[in-house]
Short mmCIF file of C-alpha atoms in Angstrom, two decimals:
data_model
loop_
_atom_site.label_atom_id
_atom_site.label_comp_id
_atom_site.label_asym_id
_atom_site.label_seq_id
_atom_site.Cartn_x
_atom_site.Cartn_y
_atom_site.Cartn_z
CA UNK H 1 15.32 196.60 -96.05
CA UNK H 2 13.51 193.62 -97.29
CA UNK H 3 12.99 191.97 -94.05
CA UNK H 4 11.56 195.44 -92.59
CA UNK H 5 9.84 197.03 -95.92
CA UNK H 6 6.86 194.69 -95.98
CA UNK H 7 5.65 194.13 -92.25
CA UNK H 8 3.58 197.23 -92.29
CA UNK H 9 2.13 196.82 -95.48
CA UNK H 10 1.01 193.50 -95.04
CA UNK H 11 -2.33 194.58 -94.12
CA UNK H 12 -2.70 196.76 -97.23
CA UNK H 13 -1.25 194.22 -99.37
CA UNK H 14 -4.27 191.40 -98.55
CA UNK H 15 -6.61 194.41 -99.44
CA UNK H 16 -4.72 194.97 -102.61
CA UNK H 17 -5.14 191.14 -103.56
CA UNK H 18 -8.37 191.11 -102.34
CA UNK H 19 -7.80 188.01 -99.45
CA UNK H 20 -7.62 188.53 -95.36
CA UNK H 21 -5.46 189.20 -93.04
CA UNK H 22 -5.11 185.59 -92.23
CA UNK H 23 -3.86 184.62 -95.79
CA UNK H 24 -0.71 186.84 -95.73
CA UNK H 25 0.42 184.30 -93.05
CA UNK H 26 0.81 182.04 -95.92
CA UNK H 27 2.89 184.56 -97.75
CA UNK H 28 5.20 184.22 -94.83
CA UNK H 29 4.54 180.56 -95.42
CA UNK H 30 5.61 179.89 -98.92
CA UNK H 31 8.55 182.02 -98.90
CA UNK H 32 9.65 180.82 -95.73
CA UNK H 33 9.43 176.88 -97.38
CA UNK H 34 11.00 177.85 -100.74
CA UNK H 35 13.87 179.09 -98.16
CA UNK H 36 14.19 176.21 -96.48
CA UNK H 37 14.81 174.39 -99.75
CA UNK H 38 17.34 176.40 -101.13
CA UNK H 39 19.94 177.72 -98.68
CA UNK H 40 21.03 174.07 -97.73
CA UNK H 41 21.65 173.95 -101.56
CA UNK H 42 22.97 177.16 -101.88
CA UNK H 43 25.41 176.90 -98.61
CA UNK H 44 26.38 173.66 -100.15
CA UNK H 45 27.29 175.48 -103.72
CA UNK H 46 29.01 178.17 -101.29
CA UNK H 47 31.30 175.85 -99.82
CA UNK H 48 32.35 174.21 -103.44
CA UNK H 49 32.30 176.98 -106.16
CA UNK H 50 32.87 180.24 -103.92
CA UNK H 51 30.40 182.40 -101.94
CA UNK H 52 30.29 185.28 -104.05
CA UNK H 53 29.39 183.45 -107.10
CA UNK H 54 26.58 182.12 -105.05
CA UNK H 55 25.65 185.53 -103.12
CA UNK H 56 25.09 186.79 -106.88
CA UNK H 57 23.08 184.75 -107.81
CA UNK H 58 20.82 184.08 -105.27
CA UNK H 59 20.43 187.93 -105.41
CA UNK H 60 19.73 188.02 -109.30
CA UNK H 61 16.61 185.90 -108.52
CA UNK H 62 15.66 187.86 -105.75
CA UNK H 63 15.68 191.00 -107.90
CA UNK H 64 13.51 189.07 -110.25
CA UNK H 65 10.96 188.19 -107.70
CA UNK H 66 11.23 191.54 -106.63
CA UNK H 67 10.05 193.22 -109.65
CA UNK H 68 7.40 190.39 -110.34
CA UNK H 69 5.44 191.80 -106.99
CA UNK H 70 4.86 195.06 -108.79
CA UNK H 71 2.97 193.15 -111.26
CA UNK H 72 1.76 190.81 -109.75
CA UNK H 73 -2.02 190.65 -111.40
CA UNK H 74 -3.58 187.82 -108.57
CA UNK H 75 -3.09 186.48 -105.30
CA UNK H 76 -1.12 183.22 -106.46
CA UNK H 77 1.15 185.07 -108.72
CA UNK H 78 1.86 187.24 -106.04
CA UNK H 79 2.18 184.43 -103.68
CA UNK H 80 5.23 182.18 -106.14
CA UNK H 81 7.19 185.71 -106.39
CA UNK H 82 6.74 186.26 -102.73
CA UNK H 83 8.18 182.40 -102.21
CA UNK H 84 10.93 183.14 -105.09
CA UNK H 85 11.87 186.32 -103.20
CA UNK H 86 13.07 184.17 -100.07
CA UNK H 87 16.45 183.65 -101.86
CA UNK H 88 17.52 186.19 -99.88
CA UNK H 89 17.61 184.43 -97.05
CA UNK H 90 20.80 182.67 -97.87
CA UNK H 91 22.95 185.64 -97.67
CA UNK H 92 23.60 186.03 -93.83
CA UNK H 93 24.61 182.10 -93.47
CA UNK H 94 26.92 182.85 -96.65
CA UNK H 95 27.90 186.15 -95.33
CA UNK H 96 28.99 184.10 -92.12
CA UNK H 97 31.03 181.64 -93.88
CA UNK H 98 33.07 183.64 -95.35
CA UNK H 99 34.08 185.77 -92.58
CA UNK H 100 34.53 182.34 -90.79
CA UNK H 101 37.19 181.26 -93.13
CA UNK H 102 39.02 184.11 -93.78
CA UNK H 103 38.91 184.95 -89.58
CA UNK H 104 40.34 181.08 -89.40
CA UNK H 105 43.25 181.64 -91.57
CA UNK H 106 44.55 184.97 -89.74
CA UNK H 107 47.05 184.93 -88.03
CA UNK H 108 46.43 186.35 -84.79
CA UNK H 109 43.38 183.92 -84.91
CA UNK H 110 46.15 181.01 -85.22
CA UNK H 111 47.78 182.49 -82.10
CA UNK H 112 45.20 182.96 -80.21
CA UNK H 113 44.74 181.06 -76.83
CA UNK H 114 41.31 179.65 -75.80
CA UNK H 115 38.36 180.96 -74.50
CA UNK H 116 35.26 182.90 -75.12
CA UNK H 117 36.75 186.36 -76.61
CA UNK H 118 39.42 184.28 -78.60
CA UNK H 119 40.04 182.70 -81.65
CA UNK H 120 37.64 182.50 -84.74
CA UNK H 121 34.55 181.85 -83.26
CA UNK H 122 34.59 185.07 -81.16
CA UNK H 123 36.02 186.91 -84.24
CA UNK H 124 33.52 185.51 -86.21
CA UNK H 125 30.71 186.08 -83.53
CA UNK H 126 32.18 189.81 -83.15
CA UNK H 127 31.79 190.26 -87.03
CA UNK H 128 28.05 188.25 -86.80
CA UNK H 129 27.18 191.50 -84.75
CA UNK H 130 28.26 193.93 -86.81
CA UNK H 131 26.51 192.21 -89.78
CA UNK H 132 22.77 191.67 -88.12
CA UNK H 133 23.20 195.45 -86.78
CA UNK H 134 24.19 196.40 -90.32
CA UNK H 135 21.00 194.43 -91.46
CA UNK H 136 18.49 195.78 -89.04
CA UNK H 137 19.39 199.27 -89.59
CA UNK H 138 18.62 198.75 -92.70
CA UNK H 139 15.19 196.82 -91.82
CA UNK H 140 14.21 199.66 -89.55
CA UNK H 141 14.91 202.25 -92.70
CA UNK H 142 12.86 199.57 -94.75
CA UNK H 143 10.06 199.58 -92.13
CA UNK H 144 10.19 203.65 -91.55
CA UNK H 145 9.65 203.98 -95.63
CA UNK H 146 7.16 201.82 -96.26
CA UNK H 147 5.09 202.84 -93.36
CA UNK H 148 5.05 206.64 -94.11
CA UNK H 149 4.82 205.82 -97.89
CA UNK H 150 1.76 203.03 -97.83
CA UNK H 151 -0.82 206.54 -96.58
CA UNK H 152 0.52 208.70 -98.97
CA UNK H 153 0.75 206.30 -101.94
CA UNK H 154 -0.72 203.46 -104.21
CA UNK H 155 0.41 200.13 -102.73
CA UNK H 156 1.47 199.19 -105.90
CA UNK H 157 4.08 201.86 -106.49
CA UNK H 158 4.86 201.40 -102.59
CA UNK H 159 6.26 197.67 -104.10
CA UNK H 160 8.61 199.37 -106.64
CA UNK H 161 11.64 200.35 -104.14
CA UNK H 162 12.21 196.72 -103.11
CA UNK H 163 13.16 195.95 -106.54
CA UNK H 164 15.47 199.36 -106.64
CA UNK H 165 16.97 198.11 -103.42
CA UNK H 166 18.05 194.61 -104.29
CA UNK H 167 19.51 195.97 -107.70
CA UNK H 168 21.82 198.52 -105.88
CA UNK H 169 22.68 195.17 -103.66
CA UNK H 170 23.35 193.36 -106.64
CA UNK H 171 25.30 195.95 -107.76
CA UNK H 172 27.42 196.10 -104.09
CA UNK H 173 28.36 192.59 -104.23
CA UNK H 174 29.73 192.44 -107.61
CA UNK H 175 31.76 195.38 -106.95
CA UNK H 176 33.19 194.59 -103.28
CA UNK H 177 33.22 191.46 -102.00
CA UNK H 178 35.93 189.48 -102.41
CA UNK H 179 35.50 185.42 -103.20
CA UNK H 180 36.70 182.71 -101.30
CA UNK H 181 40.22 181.67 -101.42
CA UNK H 182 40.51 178.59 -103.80
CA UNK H 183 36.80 178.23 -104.91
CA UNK H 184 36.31 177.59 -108.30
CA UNK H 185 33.40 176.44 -110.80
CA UNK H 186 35.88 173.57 -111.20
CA UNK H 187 35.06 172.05 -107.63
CA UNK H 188 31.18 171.69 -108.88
CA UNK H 189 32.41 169.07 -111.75
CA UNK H 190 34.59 167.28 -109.71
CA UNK H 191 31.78 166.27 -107.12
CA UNK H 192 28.48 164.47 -107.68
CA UNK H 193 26.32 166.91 -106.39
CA UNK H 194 23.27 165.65 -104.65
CA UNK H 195 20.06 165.86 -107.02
CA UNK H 196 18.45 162.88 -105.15
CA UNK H 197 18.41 164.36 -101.85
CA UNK H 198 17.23 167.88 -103.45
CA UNK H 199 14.50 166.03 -104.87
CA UNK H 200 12.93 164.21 -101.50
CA UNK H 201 13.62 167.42 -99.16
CA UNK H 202 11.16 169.15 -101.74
CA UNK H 203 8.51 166.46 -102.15
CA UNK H 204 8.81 166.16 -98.15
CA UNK H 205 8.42 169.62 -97.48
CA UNK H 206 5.85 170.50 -100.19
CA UNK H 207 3.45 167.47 -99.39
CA UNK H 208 4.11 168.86 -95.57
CA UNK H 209 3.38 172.31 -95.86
CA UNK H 210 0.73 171.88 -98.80
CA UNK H 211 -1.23 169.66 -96.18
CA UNK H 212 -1.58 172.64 -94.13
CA UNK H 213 -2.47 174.59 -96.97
CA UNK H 214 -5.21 172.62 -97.67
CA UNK H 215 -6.35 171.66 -94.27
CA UNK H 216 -6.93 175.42 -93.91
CA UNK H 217 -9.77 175.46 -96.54
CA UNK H 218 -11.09 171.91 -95.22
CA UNK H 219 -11.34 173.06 -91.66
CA UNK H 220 -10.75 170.74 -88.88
CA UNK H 221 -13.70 168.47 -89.69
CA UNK H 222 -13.15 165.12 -90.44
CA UNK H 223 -16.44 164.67 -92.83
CA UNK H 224 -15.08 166.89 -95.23
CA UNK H 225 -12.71 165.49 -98.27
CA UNK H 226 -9.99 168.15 -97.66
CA UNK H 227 -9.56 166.97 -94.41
CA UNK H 228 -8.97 163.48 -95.00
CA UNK H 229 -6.65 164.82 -98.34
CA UNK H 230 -4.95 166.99 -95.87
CA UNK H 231 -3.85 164.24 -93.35
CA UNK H 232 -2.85 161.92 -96.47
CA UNK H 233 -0.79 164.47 -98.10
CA UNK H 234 1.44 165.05 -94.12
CA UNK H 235 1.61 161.05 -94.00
CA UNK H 236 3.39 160.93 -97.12
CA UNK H 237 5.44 163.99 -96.86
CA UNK H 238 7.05 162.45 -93.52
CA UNK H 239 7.63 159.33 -95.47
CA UNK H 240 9.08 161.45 -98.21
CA UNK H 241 11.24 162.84 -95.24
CA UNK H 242 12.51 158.89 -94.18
CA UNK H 243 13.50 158.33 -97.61
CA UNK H 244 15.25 161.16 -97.96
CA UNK H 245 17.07 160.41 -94.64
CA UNK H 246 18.14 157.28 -95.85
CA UNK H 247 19.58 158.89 -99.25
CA UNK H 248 21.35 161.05 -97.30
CA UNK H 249 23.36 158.88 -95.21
CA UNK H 250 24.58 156.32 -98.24
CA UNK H 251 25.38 159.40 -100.80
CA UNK H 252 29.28 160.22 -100.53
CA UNK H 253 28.79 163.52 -100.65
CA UNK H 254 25.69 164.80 -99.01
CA UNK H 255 23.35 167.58 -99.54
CA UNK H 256 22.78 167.86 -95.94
CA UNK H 257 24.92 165.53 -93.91
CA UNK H 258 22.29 163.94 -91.36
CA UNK H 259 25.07 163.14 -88.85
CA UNK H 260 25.49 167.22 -87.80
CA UNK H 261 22.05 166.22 -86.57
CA UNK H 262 23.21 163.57 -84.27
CA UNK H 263 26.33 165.24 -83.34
CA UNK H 264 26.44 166.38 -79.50
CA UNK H 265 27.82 169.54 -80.94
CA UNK H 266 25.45 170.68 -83.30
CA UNK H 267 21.98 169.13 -82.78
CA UNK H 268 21.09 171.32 -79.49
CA UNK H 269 21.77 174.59 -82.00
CA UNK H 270 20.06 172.86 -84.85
CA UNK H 271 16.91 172.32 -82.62
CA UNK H 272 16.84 175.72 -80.67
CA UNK H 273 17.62 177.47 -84.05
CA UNK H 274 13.73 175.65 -84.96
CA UNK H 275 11.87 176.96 -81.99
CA UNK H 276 13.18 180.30 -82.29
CA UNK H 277 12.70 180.43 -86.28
CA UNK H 278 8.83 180.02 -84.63
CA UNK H 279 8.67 183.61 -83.09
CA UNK H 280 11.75 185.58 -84.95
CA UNK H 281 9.92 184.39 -88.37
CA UNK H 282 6.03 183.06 -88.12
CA UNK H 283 4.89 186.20 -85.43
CA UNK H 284 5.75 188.78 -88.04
CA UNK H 285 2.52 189.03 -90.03
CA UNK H 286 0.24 188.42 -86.67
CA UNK H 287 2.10 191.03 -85.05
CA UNK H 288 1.70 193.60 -88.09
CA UNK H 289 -2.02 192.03 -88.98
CA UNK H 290 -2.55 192.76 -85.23
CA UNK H 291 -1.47 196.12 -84.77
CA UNK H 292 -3.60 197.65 -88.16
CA UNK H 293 -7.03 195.42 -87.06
CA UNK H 294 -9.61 198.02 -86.05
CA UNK H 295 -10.75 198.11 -82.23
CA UNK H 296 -13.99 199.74 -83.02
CA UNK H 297 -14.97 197.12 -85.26
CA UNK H 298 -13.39 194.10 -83.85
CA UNK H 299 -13.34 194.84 -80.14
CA UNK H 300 -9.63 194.25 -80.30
CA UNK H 301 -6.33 195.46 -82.32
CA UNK H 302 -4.19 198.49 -82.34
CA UNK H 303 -5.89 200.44 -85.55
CA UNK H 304 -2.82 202.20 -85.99
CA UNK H 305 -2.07 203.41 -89.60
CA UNK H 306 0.98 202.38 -91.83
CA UNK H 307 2.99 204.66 -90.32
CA UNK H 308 2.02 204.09 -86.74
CA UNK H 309 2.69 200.31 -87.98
CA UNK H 310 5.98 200.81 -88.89
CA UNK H 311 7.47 202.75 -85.51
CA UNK H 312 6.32 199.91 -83.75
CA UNK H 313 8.34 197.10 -85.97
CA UNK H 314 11.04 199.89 -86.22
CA UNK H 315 11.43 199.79 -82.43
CA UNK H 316 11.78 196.12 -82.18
CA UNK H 317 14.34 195.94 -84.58
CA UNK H 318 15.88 198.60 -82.87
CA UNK H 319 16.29 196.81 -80.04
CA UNK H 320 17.49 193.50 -82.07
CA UNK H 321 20.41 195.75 -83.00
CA UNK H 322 20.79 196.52 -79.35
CA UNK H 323 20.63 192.69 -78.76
CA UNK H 324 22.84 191.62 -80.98
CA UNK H 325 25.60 194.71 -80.17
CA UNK H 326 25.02 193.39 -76.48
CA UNK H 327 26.00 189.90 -77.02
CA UNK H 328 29.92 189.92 -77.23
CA UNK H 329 29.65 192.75 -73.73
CA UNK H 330 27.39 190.09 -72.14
CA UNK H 331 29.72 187.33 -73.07
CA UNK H 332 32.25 189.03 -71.67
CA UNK H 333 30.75 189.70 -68.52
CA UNK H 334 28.80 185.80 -67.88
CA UNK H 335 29.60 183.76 -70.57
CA UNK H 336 28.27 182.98 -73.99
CA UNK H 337 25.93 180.21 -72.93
CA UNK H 338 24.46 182.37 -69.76
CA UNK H 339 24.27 185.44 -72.59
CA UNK H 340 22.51 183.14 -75.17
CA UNK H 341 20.22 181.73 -72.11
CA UNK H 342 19.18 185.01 -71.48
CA UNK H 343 18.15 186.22 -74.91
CA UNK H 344 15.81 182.82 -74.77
CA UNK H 345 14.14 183.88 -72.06
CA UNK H 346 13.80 187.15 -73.33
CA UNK H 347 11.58 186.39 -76.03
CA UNK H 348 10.14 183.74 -73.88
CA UNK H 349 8.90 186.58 -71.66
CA UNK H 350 8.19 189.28 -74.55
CA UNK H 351 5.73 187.24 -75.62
CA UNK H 352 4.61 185.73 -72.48
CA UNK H 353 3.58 190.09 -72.04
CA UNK H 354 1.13 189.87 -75.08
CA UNK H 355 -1.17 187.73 -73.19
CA UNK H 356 -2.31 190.76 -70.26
CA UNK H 357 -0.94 193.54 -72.03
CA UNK H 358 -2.03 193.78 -75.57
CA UNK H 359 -4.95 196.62 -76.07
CA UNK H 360 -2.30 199.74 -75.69
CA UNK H 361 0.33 200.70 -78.47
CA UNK H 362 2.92 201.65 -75.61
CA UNK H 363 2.00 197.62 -74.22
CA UNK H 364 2.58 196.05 -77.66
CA UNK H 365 6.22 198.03 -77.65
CA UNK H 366 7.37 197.51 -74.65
CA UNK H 367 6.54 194.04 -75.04
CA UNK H 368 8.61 193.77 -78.30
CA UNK H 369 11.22 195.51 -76.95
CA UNK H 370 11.89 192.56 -74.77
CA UNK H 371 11.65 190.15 -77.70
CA UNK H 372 13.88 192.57 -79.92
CA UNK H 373 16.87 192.18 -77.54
CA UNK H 374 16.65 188.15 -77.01
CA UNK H 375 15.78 188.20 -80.96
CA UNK H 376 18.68 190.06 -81.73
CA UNK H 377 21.62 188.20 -79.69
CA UNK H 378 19.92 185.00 -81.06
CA UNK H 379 20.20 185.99 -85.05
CA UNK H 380 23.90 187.19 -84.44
CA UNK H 381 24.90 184.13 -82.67
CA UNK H 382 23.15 180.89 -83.52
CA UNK H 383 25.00 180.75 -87.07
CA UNK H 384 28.67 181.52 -85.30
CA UNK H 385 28.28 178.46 -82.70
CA UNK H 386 27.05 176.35 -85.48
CA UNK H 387 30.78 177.14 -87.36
CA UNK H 388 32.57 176.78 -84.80
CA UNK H 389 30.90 172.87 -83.69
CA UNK H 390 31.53 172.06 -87.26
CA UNK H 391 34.24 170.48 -89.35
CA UNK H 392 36.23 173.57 -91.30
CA UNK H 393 35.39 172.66 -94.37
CA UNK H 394 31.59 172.24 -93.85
CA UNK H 395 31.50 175.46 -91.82
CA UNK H 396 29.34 176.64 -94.66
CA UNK H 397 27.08 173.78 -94.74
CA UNK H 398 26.89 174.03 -90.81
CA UNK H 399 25.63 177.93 -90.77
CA UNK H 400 23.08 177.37 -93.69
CA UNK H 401 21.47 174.14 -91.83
CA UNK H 402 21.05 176.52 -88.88
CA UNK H 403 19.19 178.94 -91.32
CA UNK H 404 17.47 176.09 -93.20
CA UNK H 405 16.14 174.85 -89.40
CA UNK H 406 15.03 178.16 -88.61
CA UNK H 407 13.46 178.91 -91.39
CA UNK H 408 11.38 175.86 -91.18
CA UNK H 409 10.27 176.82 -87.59
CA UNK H 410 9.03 179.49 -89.04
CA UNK H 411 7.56 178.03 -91.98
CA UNK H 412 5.62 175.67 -90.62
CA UNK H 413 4.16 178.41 -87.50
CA UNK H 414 3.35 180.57 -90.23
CA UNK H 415 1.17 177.87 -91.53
CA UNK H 416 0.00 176.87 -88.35
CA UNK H 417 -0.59 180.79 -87.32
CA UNK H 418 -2.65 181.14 -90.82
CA UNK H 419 -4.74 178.18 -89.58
CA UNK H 420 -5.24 179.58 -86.13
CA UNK H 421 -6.20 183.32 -87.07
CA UNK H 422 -8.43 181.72 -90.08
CA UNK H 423 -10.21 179.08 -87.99
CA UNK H 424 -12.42 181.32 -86.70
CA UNK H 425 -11.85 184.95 -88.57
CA UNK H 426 -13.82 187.48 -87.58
CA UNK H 427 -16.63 184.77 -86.32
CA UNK H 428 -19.46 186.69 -84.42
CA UNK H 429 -18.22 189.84 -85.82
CA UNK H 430 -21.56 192.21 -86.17
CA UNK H 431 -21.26 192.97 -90.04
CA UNK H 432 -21.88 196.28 -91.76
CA UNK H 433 -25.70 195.85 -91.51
CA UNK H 434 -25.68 195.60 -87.86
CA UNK H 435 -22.69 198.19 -87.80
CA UNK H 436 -23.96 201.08 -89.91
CA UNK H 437 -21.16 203.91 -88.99
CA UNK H 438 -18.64 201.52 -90.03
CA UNK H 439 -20.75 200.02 -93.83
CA UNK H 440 -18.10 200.12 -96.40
CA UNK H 441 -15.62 199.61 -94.26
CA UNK H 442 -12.51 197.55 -95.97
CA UNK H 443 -11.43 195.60 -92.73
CA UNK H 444 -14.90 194.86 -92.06
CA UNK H 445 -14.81 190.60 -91.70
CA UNK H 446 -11.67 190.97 -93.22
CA UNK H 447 -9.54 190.27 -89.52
CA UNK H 448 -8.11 187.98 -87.74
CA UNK H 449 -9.55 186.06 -84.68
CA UNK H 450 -8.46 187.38 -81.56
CA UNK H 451 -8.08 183.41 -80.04
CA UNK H 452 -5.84 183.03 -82.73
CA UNK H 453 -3.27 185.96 -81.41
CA UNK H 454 -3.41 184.12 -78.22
CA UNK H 455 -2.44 181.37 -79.66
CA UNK H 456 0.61 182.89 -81.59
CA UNK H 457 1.17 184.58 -78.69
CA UNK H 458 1.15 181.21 -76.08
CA UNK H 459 3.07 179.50 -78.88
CA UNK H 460 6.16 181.32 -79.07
CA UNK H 461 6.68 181.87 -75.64
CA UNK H 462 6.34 177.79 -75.06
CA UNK H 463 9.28 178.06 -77.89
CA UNK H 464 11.11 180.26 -76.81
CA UNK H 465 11.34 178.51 -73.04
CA UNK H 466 11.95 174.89 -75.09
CA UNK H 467 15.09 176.70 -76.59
CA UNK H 468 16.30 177.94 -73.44
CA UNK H 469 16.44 174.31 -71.66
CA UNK H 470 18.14 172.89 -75.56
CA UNK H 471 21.07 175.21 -75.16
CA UNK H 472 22.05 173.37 -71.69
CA UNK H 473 22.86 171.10 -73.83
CA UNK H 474 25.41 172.98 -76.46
CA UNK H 475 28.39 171.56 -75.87
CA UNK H 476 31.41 174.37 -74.32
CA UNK H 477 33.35 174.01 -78.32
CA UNK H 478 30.49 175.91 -79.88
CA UNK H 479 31.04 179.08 -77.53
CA UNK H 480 34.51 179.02 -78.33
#
């Protein structure tokens, strides 16, 4: 529900905080950072204390970010509990895990012979479907509820049900899931657990993202300070990024063990997890931004209400679930890689669509259709070849990187999305004086730029096709 609920409301949401639609990119942004920084920790805890322990608490703070968004008085309040919220993104790599290990232990896994619908990395791939369909149904009843409550109801009280939702969740994981055999709060004390590399992952990725951040109020010109602040700030967050490389490979017992990232079997589904984390993640708020931005004003845009919003995100999360329930019957019938090449160039060609067919709301859906499908087989299946390329006991480790790589795709396109839509926002946009029906408008130079969509647009596409060529490189023991 949380990955659906706030799509169509993003719109109302930068009215509510008084900022445009370009600045809920950075929303995506910050939350989408803050992610990246804690589910290699949190996999990491997974795999040493238990993934339950961990699954509660990432979900206590996520409840507490939750409720903070009701209150949230300003935009940068708003903005830190937005980030905070992105705990939540650690669930479906932890979720994976475990079913990983207890699937590897069973015995008819043990027995089974080789091949694409045996062992535990079909079991596990099997049981990845079932989870992402379990999680877009309830994104598309997220998406559904916000949407018809947003036109009937203060934004504000619109924010409450998160917080309800990821309470009851709280509540559901305490009660049934089960922790993994042999993990222990005892296994954190025995091991040195990697505060050095924590430390230079966050100064690398907080000098590189806040460099966007800033560059996005400087503007592209080089005679302004923030500019020249802006390209000092990415200079020292990729040397940040060396030095933590170089932590990482003489600390016994790594946060995030650089050599899966030189490993044959894991460093094509690292990378094509990080172009497709650029479409699946950082076209979200251009797509929703898109659809709600008013034709008659702008000249482009969907002007559809909340509601209207929310059928369209519903229907391409629809067809993820259709996408990822596919997957294992596609398998079947080709093979894993040929199914996985496909979904690629499904979202390749989704948004490849945008570009000619954009200005109708039955366009914009069939078009997301197409990337709902590729999306969907992709989220189900990128975290199962990742455990099954990597040692057993860093299976864990292995599907949180995946997440962590994604997530920074997305990050970092949010940012770079923000920066295309803001560049030139609403620029030659006739204003209420010259517009008289429309004076007093809310949206009025509040949008967009429509060269920024095609850039979004152009962008994941390119992505998407990068991805495809990466996983003829997967080695055969990660569809296995």
């Amino acid at each position: 529900m949380l990955q659906g609920y706030y799509a169509p409301l993003l719109t109302d949401i930068a009215r509510h905080l008084g900022v445009n639609d370009a600045d809920v990119n950075w929303l995506e942004g910050s939350q989408l950072m803050l992610s990246a920084l804690v589910v290699p920790m949190l996999s990491k805890l997974g795999d040493q204390v238990g993934h339950r322990k961990v699954l509660i608490w990432s979900t206590a703070v996520t409840l507490a970010a939750s409720i903070a968004l009701v209150v949230a008085p300003e935009f940068w309040v708003f903005l830190v509990a937005w980030a905070f919220q992105g705990f939540y993104v650690v669930w479906l790599p932890l979720e994976v895990a475990l079913i990983y290990v207890r699937t590897a232990a069973r015995e008819d896994a043990a027995a089974a012979t080789s091949g694409p619908t045996a062992g535990p990395a079909a079991l596990t791939r099997r049981a990845a479907a079932v989870l992402v369909g379990a999680l877009e149904v309830g994104a598309i009843a997220g998406a559904l509820a916000a949407g018809a409550l947003v036109d009937t109801m203060d934004v504000q009280a619109v924010l409450v049900v998160p917080a309800v939702v990821v309470g009851l969740c709280l509540v559901a994981i305490i009660l049934g899931v089960e922790e993994t055999p042999g993990a222990s709060l005892a296994n954190f004390r025995r091991r040195d657990f990697d505060m050095a590399g924590l430390f230079w992952v966050t100064v690398a990725l907080v000098l590189i993202m806040g460099s966007l951040f800033v560059l996005r109020g400087a503007g592209l010109a080089p005679d302004r300070p923030g500019f020249w602040l802006s390209a000092l700030m990415l200079v020292t967050g990729a040397l940040a990024l060396v030095r933590f490389v170089r932590v990482e490979r003489e600390h016994p017992d790594p946060l995030i063990d650089i050599r899966m990232f030189t490993d044959p079997a894991l460093w094509p589904v690292f990378a094509t997890a990080g172009l497709f984390g650029v479409s699946v993640l950082g076209a979200q708020a251009p797509l929703s931004t898109f659809a709600r931005t008013d034709p008659e004003i702008y000249g482009y845009g969907l002007g559809t209400t909340g509601f209207q919003t929310s059928l369209i995100i519903g229907t391409y999360l629809i067809a993820m679930v259709a996408g990822a329930g596919l997957l294992p019957v596609a398998s079947r019938w080709t093979s894993p890689r040929l199914a996985l090449l496909f979904a690629t160039l499904c979202v390749a060609v989704g948004f490849g669509l945008f570009l000619p067919f954009h200005d109708q709301i039955g366009q914009v859906v069939a078009n997301m259709v197409v990337v709902g499908l590729g999306s969907g087989a992709l989220v189900a299946s990128l975290p199962a070849a990742a455990a099954a390329a990597a040692p057993r006991e860093q299976t864990g480790v292995a599907t949180g990187l995946t997440n962590s790589v994604k997530t920074v795709g997305g990050a970092v396109a949010s940012c770079i999305f923000g920066l295309a839509l803001a560049t030139t926002a609403a620029a030659g946009i006739p204003g209420p004086e010259v517009l008289p029906e429309v004076a007093g408008a809310p949206d009025v130079g509040t949008a967009g730029s429509f060269s920024g969509y095609l850039t979004v647009w152009i962008v994941c596409s390119a992505t998407a096709l990068a991805a495809a060529v990466l996983l003829l490189f997967v080695p055969k023991k990660a569809f296995q």
